[in-house]
Coordinates of C-alpha atoms in Angstrom, one line a residue:
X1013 CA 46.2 -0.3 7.6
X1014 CA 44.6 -1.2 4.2
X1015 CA 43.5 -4.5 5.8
X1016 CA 41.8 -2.7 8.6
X1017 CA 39.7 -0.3 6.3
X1018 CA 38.5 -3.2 5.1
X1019 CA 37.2 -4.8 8.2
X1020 CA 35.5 -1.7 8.8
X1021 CA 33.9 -1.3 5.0
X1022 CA 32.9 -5.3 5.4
X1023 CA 29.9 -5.1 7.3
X1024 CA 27.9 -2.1 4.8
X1025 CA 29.7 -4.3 1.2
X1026 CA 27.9 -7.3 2.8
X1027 CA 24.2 -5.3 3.9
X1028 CA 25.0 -4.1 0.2
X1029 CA 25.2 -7.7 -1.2
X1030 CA 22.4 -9.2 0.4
X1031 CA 19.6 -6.0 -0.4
X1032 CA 20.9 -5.0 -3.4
X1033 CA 17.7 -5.5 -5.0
X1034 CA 16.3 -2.6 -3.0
X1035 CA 18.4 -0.1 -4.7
X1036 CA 15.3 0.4 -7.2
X1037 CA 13.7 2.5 -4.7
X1038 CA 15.8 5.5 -5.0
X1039 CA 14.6 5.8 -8.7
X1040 CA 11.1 4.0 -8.0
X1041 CA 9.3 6.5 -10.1
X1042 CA 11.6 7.9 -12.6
X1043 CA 12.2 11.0 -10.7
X1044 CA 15.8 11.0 -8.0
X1045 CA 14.6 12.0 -4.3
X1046 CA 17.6 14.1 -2.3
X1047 CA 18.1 10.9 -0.6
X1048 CA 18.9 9.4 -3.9
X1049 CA 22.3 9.7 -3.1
X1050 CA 22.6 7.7 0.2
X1051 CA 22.1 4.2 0.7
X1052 CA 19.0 2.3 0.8
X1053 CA 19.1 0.7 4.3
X1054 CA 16.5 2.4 6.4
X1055 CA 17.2 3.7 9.8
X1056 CA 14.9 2.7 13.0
X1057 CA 15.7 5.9 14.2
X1058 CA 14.6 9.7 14.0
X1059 CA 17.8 10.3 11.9
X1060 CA 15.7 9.1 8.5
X1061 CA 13.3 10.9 7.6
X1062 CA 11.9 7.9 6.1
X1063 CA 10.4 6.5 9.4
X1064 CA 6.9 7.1 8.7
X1065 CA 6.1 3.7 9.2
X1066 CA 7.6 2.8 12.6
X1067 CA 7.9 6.2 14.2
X1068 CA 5.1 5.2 15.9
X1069 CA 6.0 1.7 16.7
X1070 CA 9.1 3.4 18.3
X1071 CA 7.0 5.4 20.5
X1072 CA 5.3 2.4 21.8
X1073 CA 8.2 0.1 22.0
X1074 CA 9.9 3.1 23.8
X1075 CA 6.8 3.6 26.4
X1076 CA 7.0 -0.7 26.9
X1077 CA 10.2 -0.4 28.7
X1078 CA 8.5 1.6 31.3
X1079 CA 6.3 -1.7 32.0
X1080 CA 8.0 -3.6 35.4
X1081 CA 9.6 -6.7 34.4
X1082 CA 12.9 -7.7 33.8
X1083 CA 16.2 -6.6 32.0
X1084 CA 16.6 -8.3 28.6
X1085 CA 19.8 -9.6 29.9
X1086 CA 18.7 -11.1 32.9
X1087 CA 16.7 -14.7 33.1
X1088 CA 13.1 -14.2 33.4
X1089 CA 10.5 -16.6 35.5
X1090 CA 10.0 -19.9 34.7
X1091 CA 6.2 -19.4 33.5
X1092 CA 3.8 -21.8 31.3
X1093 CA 4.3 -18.7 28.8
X1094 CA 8.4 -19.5 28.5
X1095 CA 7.8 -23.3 28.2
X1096 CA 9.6 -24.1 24.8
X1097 CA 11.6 -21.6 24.7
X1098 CA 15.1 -21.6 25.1
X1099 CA 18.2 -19.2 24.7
X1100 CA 20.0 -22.0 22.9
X1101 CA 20.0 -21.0 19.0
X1102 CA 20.8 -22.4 16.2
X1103 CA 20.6 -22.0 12.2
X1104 CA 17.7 -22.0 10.1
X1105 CA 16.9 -22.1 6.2
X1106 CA 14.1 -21.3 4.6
X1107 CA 13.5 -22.5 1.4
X1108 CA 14.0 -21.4 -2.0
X1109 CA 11.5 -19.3 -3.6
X1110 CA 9.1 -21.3 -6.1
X1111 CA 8.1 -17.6 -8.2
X1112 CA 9.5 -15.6 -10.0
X1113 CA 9.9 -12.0 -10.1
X1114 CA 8.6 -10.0 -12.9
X1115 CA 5.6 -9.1 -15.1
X1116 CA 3.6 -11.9 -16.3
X1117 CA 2.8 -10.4 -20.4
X1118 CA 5.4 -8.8 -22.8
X1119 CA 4.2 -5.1 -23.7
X1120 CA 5.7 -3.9 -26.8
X1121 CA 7.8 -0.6 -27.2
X1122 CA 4.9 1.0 -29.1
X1123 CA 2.6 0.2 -26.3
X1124 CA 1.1 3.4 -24.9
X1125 CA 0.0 4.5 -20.8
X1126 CA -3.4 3.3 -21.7
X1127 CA -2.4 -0.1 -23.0
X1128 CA -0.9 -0.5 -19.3
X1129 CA -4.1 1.1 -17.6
X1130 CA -6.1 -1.3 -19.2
X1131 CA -4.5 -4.5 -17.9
X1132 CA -6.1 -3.4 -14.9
X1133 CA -9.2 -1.8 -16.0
X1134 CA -10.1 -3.4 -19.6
X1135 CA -12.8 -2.1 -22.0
X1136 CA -15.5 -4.3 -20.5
X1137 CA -15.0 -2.8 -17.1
X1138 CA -15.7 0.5 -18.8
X1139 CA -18.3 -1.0 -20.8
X1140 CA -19.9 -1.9 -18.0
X1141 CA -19.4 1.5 -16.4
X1142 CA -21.7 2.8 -18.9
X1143 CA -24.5 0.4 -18.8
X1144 CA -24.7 0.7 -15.7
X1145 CA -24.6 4.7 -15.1
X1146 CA -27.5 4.3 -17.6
X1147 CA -29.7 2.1 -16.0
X1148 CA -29.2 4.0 -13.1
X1149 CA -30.5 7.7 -14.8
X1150 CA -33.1 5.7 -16.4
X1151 CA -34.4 4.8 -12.8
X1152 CA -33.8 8.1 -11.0
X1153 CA -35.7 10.2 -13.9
X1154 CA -38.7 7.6 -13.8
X1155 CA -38.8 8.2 -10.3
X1156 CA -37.8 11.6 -9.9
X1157 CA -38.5 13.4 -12.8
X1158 CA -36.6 13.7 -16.1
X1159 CA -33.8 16.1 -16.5
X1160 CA -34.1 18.1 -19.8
X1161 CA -30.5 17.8 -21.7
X1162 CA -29.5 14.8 -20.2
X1163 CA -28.8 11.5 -23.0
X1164 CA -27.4 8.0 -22.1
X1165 CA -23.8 8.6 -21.8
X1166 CA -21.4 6.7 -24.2
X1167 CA -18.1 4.4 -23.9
X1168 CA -15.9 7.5 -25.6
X1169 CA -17.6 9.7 -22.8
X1170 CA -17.1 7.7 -20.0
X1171 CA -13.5 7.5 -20.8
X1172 CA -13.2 11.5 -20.7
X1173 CA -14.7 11.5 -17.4
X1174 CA -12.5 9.1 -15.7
X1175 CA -9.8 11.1 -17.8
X1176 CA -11.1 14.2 -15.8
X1177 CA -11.0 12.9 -12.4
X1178 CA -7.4 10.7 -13.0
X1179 CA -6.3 14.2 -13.6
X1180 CA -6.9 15.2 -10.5
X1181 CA -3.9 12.7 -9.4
X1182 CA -1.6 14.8 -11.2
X1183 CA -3.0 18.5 -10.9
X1184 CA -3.9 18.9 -7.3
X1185 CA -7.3 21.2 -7.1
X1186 CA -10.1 22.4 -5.3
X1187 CA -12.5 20.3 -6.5
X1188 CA -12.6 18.2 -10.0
X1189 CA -14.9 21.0 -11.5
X1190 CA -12.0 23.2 -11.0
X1191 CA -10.8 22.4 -14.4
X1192 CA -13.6 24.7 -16.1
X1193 CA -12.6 27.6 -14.1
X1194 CA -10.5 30.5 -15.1
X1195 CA -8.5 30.8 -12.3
X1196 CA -5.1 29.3 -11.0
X1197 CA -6.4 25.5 -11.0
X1198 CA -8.1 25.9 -14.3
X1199 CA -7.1 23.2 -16.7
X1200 CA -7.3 24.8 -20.5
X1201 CA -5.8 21.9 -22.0
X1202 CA -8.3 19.4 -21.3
X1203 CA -11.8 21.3 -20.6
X1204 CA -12.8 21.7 -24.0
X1205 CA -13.3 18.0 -24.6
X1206 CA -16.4 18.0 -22.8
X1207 CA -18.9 20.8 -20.8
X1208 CA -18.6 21.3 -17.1
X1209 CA -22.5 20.8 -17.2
X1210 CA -22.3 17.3 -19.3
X1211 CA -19.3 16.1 -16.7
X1212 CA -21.4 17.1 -13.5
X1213 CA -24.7 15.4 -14.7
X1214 CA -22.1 12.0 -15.5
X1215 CA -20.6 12.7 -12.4
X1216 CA -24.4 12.4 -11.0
X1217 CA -25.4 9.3 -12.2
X1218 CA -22.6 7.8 -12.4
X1219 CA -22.3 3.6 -11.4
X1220 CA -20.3 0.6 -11.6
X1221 CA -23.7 -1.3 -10.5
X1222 CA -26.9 0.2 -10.1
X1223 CA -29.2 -1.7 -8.3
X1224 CA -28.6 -4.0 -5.2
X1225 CA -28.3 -8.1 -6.1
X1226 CA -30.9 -10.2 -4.6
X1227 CA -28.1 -12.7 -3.7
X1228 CA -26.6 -10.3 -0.8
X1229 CA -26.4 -6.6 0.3
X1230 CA -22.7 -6.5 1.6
X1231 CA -22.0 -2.8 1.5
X1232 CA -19.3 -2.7 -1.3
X1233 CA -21.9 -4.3 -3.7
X1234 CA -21.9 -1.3 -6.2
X1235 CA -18.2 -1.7 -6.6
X1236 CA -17.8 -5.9 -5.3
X1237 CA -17.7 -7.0 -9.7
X1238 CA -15.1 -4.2 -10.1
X1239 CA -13.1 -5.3 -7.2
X1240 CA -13.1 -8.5 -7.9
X1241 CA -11.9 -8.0 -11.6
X1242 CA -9.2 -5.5 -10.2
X1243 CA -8.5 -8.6 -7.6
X1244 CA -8.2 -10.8 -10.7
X1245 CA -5.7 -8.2 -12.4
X1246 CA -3.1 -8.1 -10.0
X1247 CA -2.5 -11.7 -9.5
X1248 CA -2.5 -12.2 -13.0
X1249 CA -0.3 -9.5 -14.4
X1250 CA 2.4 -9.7 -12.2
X1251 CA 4.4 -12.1 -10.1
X1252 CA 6.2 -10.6 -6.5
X1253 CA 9.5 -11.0 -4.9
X1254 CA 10.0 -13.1 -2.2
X1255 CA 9.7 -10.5 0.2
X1256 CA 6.3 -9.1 1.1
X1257 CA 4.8 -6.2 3.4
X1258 CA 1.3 -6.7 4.6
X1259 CA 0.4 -3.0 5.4
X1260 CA -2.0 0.5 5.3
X1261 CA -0.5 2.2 2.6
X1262 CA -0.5 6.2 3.4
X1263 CA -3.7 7.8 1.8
X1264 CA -3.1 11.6 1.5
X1265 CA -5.9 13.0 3.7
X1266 CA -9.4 12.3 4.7
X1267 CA -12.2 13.3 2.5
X1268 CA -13.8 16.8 2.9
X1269 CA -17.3 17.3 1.8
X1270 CA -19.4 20.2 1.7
X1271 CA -21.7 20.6 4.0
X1272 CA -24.5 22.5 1.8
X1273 CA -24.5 23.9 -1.9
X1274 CA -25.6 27.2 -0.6
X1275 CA -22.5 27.3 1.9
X1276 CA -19.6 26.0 -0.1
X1277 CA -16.8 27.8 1.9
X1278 CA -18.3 25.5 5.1
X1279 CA -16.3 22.4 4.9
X1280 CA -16.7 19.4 7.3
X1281 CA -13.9 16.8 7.6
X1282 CA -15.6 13.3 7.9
X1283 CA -13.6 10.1 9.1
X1284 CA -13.0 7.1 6.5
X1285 CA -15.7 4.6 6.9
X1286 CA -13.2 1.4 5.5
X1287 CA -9.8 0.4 5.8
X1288 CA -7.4 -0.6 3.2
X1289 CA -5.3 -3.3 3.8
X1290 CA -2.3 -4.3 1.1
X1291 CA -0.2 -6.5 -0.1
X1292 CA 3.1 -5.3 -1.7
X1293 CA 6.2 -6.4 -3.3
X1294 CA 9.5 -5.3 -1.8
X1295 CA 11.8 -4.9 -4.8
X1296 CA 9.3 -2.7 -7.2
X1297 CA 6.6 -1.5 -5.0
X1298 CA 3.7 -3.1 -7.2
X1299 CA 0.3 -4.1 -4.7
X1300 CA -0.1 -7.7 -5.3
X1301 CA -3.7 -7.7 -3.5
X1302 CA -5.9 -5.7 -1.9
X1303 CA -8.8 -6.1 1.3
X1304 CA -11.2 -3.4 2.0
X1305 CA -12.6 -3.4 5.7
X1306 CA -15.7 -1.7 6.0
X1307 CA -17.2 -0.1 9.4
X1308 CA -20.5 -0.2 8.3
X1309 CA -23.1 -3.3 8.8
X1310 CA -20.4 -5.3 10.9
X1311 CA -22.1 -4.6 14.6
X1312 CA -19.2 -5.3 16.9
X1313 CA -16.7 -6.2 15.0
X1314 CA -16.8 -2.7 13.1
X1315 CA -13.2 -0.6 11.9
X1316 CA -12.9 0.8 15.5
X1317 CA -12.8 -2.4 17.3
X1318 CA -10.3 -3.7 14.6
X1319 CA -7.7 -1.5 15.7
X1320 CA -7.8 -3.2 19.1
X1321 CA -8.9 -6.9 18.0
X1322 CA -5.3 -8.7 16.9
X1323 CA -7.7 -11.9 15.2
X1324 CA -8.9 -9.7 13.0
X1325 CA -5.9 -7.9 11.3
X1326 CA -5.2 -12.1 11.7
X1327 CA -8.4 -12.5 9.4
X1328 CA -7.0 -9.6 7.1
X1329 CA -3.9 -11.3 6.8
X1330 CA -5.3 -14.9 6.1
X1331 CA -7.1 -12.9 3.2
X1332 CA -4.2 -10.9 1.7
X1333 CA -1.9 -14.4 1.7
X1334 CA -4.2 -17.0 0.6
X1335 CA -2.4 -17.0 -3.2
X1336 CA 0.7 -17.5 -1.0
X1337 CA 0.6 -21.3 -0.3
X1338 CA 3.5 -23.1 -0.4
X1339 CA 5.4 -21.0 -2.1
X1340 CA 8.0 -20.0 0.5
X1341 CA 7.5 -16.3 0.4
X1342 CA 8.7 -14.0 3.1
X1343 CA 6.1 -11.8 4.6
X1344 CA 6.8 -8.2 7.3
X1345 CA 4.3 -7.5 9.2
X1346 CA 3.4 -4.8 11.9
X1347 CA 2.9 -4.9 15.7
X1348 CA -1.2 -5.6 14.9
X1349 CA -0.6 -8.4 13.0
X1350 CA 2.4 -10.1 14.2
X1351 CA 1.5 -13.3 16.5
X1352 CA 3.0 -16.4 16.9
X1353 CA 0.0 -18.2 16.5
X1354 CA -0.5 -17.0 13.2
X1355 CA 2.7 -17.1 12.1
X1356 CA 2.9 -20.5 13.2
X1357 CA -0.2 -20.9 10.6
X1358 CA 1.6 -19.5 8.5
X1359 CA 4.5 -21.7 8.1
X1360 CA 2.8 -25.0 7.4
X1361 CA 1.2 -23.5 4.3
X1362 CA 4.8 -22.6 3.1
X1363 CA 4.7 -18.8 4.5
X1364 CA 7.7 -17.4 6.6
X1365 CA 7.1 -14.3 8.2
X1366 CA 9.0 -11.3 9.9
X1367 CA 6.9 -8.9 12.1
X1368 CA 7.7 -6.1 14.7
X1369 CA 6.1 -6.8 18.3
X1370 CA 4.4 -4.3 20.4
X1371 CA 2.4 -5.3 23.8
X1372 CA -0.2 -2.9 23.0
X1373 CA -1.2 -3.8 19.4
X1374 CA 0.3 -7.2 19.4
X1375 CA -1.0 -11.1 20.2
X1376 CA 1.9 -11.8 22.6
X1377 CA 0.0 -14.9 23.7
X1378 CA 2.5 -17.7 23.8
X1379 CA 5.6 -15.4 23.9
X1380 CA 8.1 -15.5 26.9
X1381 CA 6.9 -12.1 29.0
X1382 CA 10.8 -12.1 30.1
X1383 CA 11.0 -11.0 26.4
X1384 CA 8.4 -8.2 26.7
X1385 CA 8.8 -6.4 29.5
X1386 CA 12.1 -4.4 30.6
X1387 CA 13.4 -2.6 33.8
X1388 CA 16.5 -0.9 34.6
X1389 CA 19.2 1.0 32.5
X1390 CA 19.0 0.7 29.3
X1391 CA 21.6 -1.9 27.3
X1392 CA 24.4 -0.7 25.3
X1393 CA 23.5 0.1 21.7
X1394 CA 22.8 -2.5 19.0
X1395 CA 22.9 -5.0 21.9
X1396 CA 20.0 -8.5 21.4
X1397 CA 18.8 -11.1 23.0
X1398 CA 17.1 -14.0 21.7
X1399 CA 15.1 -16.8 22.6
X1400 CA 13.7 -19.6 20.1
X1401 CA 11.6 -22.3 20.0
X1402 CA 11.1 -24.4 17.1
X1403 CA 11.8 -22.6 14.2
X1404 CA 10.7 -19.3 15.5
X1405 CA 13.0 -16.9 17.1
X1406 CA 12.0 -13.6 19.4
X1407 CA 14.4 -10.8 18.9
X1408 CA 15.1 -8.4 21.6
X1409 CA 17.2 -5.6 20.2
X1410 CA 18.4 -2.0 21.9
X1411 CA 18.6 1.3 19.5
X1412 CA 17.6 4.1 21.4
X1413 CA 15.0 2.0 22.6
X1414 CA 13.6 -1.8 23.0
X1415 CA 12.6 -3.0 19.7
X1416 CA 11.1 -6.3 19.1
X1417 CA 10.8 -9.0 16.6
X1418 CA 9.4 -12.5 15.8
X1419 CA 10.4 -14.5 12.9
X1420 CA 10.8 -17.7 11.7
X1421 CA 12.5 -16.3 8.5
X1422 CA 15.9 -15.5 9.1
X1423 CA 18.3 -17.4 11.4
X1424 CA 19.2 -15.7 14.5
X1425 CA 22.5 -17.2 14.2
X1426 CA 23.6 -14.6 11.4
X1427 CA 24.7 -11.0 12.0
X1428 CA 23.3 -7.8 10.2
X1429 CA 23.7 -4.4 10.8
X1430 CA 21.5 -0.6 10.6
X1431 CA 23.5 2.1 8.7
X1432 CA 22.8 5.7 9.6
X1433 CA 23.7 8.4 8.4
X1434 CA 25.1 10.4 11.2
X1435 CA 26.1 7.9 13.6
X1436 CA 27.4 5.2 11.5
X1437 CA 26.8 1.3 11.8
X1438 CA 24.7 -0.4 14.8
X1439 CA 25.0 -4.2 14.9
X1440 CA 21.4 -6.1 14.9
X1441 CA 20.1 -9.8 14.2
X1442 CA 19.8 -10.4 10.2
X1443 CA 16.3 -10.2 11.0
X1444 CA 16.6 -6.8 12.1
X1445 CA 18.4 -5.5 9.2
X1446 CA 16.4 -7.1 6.7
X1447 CA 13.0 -5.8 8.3
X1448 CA 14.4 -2.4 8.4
X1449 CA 15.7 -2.3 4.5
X1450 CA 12.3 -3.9 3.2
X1451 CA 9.7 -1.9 5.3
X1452 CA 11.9 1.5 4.7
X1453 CA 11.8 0.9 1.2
X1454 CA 7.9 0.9 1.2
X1455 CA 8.0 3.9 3.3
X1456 CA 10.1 5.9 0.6
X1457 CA 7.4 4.0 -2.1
X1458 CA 4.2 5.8 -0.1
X1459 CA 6.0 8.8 0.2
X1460 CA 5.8 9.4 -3.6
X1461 CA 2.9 7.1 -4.9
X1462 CA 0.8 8.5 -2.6
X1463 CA 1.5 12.2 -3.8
X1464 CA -0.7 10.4 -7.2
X1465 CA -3.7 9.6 -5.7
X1466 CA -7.0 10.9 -7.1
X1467 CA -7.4 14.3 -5.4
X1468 CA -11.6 13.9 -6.1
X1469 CA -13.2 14.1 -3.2
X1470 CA -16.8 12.0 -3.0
X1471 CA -19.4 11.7 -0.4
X1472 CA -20.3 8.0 -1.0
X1473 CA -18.2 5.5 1.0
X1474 CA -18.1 3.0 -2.3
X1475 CA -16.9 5.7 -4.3
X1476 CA -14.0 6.7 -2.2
X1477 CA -12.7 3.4 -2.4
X1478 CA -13.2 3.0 -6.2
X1479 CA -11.2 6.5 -7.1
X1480 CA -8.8 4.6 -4.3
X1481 CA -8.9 1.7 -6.4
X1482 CA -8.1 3.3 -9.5
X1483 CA -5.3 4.9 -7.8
X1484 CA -3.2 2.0 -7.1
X1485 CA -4.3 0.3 -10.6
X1486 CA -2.4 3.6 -12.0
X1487 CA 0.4 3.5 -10.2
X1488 CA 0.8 -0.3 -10.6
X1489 CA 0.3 0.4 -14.2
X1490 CA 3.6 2.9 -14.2
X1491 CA 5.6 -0.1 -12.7
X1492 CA 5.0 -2.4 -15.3
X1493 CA 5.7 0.3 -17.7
X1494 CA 8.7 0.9 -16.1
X1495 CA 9.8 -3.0 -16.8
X1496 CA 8.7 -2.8 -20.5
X1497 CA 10.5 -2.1 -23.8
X1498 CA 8.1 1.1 -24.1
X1499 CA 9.8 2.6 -21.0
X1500 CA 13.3 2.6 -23.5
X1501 CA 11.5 4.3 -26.2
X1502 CA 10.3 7.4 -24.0
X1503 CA 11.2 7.6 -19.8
X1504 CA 8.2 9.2 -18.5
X1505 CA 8.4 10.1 -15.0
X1506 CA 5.3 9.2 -12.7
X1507 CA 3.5 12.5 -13.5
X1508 CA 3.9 12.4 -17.2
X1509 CA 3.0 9.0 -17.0
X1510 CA -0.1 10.5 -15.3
X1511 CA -0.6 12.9 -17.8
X1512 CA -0.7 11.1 -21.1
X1513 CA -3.1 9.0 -19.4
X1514 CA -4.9 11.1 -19.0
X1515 CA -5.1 12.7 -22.9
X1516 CA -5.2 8.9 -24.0
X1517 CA -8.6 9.1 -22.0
X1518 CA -9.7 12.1 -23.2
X1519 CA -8.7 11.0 -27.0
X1520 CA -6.7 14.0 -27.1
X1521 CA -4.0 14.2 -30.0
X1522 CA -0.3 14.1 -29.6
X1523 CA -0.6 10.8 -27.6
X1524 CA 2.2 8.9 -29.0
X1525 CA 5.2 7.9 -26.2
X1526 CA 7.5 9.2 -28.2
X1527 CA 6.4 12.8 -28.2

């Protein structure tokens, strides 16, 4: 009997084994979800409530089977498209890794939330901040007029006012200028340091860069020196795991402007004008790189044909790997990046990749369409097929629905398993199982980090994504904290992480992390 239970416990001690890396995300920021409790392998299902990611996808994959074509069990045609691949498989190895995981710098235990903030954003970005948000007033006045009480703002200002807005990341309000007011989002802790009227004309004027370079007029020009000194940052403060998600990380809402001063209970929700693209570590959640799409001044190839053009979420991806090279990472990637073509890319420069397929969002060319397209009843549960050619192996794989995958990663010779929480374990490819771990790991990492975003609001398209930006530079700042000695002297959680930020910005006493 006792050798039985532990044929049945074998499969979870071994899923255990291999991910056991990923257990950090049910303590990610310091603060112990309700699913803290319950493993960390994430469910393809509707059982998890972690499924933001792929709920979708399993809608779609779900609607594929509808498609006429044949049952994954059955042989398909013998078509130019299944030339190459066969349903003989054998074992595969990918490489060791040639990184390793971890910061890059030593912080001491005295260092402070600041100290972390400004690996990302040093003095001479703020510096800069306040050259330039001069120069700018200078021109507007000599243009427009000049303002009576308005002076050239200083460095110890400009950190207040980014202290003011950052706030907003931790106490969610109306509007920034929310802190001045006596009512429930009032902040009385921190509006003294400086006049509502002295924030808004800052808020006004305010620039990275002021005028337009005569070398080119992209459309992120008044942020491009910042983002490229962000860019800069990340690769050089901090080195990933292996495993990689390429992704859209979950920004809280769209922004809402007011449509007239007079008329401030009017509100008119506008659509996002860019797309974020990421690339993040599996094990702590830290964004290695970032790529900003923009719909404006692109013509045809604008942010609402990228949702429907696969070669370029290709392009985005070429981008967001190119530090990659030969370094043997693994990379999971949605249905509208996934290809074989590019994966095939991929692999020569030392890149391995795991993606989910979809026929709507995904570049199926080359793939076998025997693979893609199912009729009849549906298989028995955690039942696959799988076809490979060359290194790379397509996954066909039956949970409540056709899911399927394309990797040259993981052999398709070795045997995972999904655990849920109500119905117990279903069998899968490895592939399957680590896909699912990694990607719902990232889905329990946006459901917090994102709760931390900077709740200002702006109009301007370049300053959306700079508050957006600063966001992730933040929250990247709390994981390195959370891997220094400072983080044994005092355990912050994310929001008091947040909030001595914030009075370090403001100069505000009482800012040691032992307090």
């Amino acid at each position: 009997m006792a050798e039985c239970e532990r044929k049945t416990l074998s499969p979870l001690e071994a899923a255990r084994s291999r991910y056991e890396s990923l257990q950090i995300s049910d303590d990610v920021f310091g603060e112990s979800g309700d699913d803290s409790s319950e493993n960390p392998f994430y469910s393809t299902s509707g059982d998890s409530n972690s499924d933001n990611y792929t709920s979708e996808i399993n809608a779609d994959d779900i609607r594929i089977c509808e498609v006429g074509g044949s049952h994954p069990g059955a042989s398909g045609p013998n078509t130019l498209e299944e030339e190459g691949w066969s349903d003989t498989l054998r074992d595969i190895t990918v490489p060791s890794y040639k990184g390793t995981c971890g910061p890059t710098q030593r912080m001491s235990a005295t260092a402070t939330a600041i100290d972390f903030f400004q690996l990302f954003v040093p003095d001479n970005a703020i510096q800069n901040m306040v050259t330039q948000t001069n120069m700018y007033a200078k021109k507007y006045q000599e243009r427009f007029g000049s303002e009576d009480g308005w002076c050239p703002v200083t460095e110890q200002e400009m950190r207040a006012f980014l202290g003011f807005v950052c706030s907003t990341g931790v106490h969610r309000c109306e509007s920034v200028l929310s802190i001045w007011s006596s009512g429930f989002f009032g902040n009385r802790s921190i509006a003294p340091r400086m006049s509502q009227s002295r924030f808004e004309k800052i808020l006004k004027y305010f620039h990275v860069v002021a005028f337009r370079s005569s070398q080119g007029s992209q459309g992120l020009y008044k942020i491009q020196p910042f983002l490229d000194c962000l860019q800069q940052a990340l690769t050089c403060t901090f080195r990933p795991s292996q495993t990689q998600v390429l992704h859209e990380p979950l920004i809280d809402e769209d922004p809402v402007f007011i449509t007239t001063c007079t008329e401030r209970e009017t509100r008119k929700r506008k659509k996002r004008k860019f797309s974020l693209w990421v690339r993040q570590c599996t094990s702590t959640g830290f964004i290695c790189q970032i790529y900003v799409h923009l719909k404006e001044g692109l013509g045809p190839d604008g942010l609402d044909t990228l949702k429907h053009k696969p070669q370029l979420h290709s392009l985005v991806a070429r981008q967001l790997c190119q530090n990659l090279t030969a370094q043997n990472a693994i990379i999971f990637t949605g249905p509208s990046i996934t290809s074989l073509n590019l994966f095939q890319e991929f692999q020569k420069q030392g890149i391995y990749c795991c993606g989910l397929l979809s026929s709507r969002k995904s570049d199926c060319t080359g793939l076998p369409q025997s693979m893609l397209a199912t009729t009849g009843g549906p298989p028995q549960r955690g039942q696959s097929r799988i076809k490979m050619n060359g290194d790379m192996s397509l996954i066909s794989w039956y949970n409540k629905g056709h899911f399927r995958f394309l990797t040259n990663a993981y052999s398709p010779t070795k045997e995972g398993v999904i655990i849920k929480r109500k119905s117990g374990e279903v069998p899968c490819p490895l592939a399957v199982e680590a896909f699912a771990a990694h990607l719902g790991y990232i889905c329990k990492y946006d459901d917090k980090y994102s709760k931390y975003f900077i709740f200002h609001k702006p109009n301007k398209t370049w300053q959306q994504v700079f508050w957006l930006t600063i966001s992730i530079a933040i929250n990247n700042a709390y994981i390195l904290y959370k891997m220094s000695e400072a983080y044994q002297v005092k355990r912050y959680s994310r929001a008091q992480f947040g909030e001595r930020l914030v009075r370090e910005l403001l100069d505000l006493d009482d800012c040691s992390p032992t307090q």
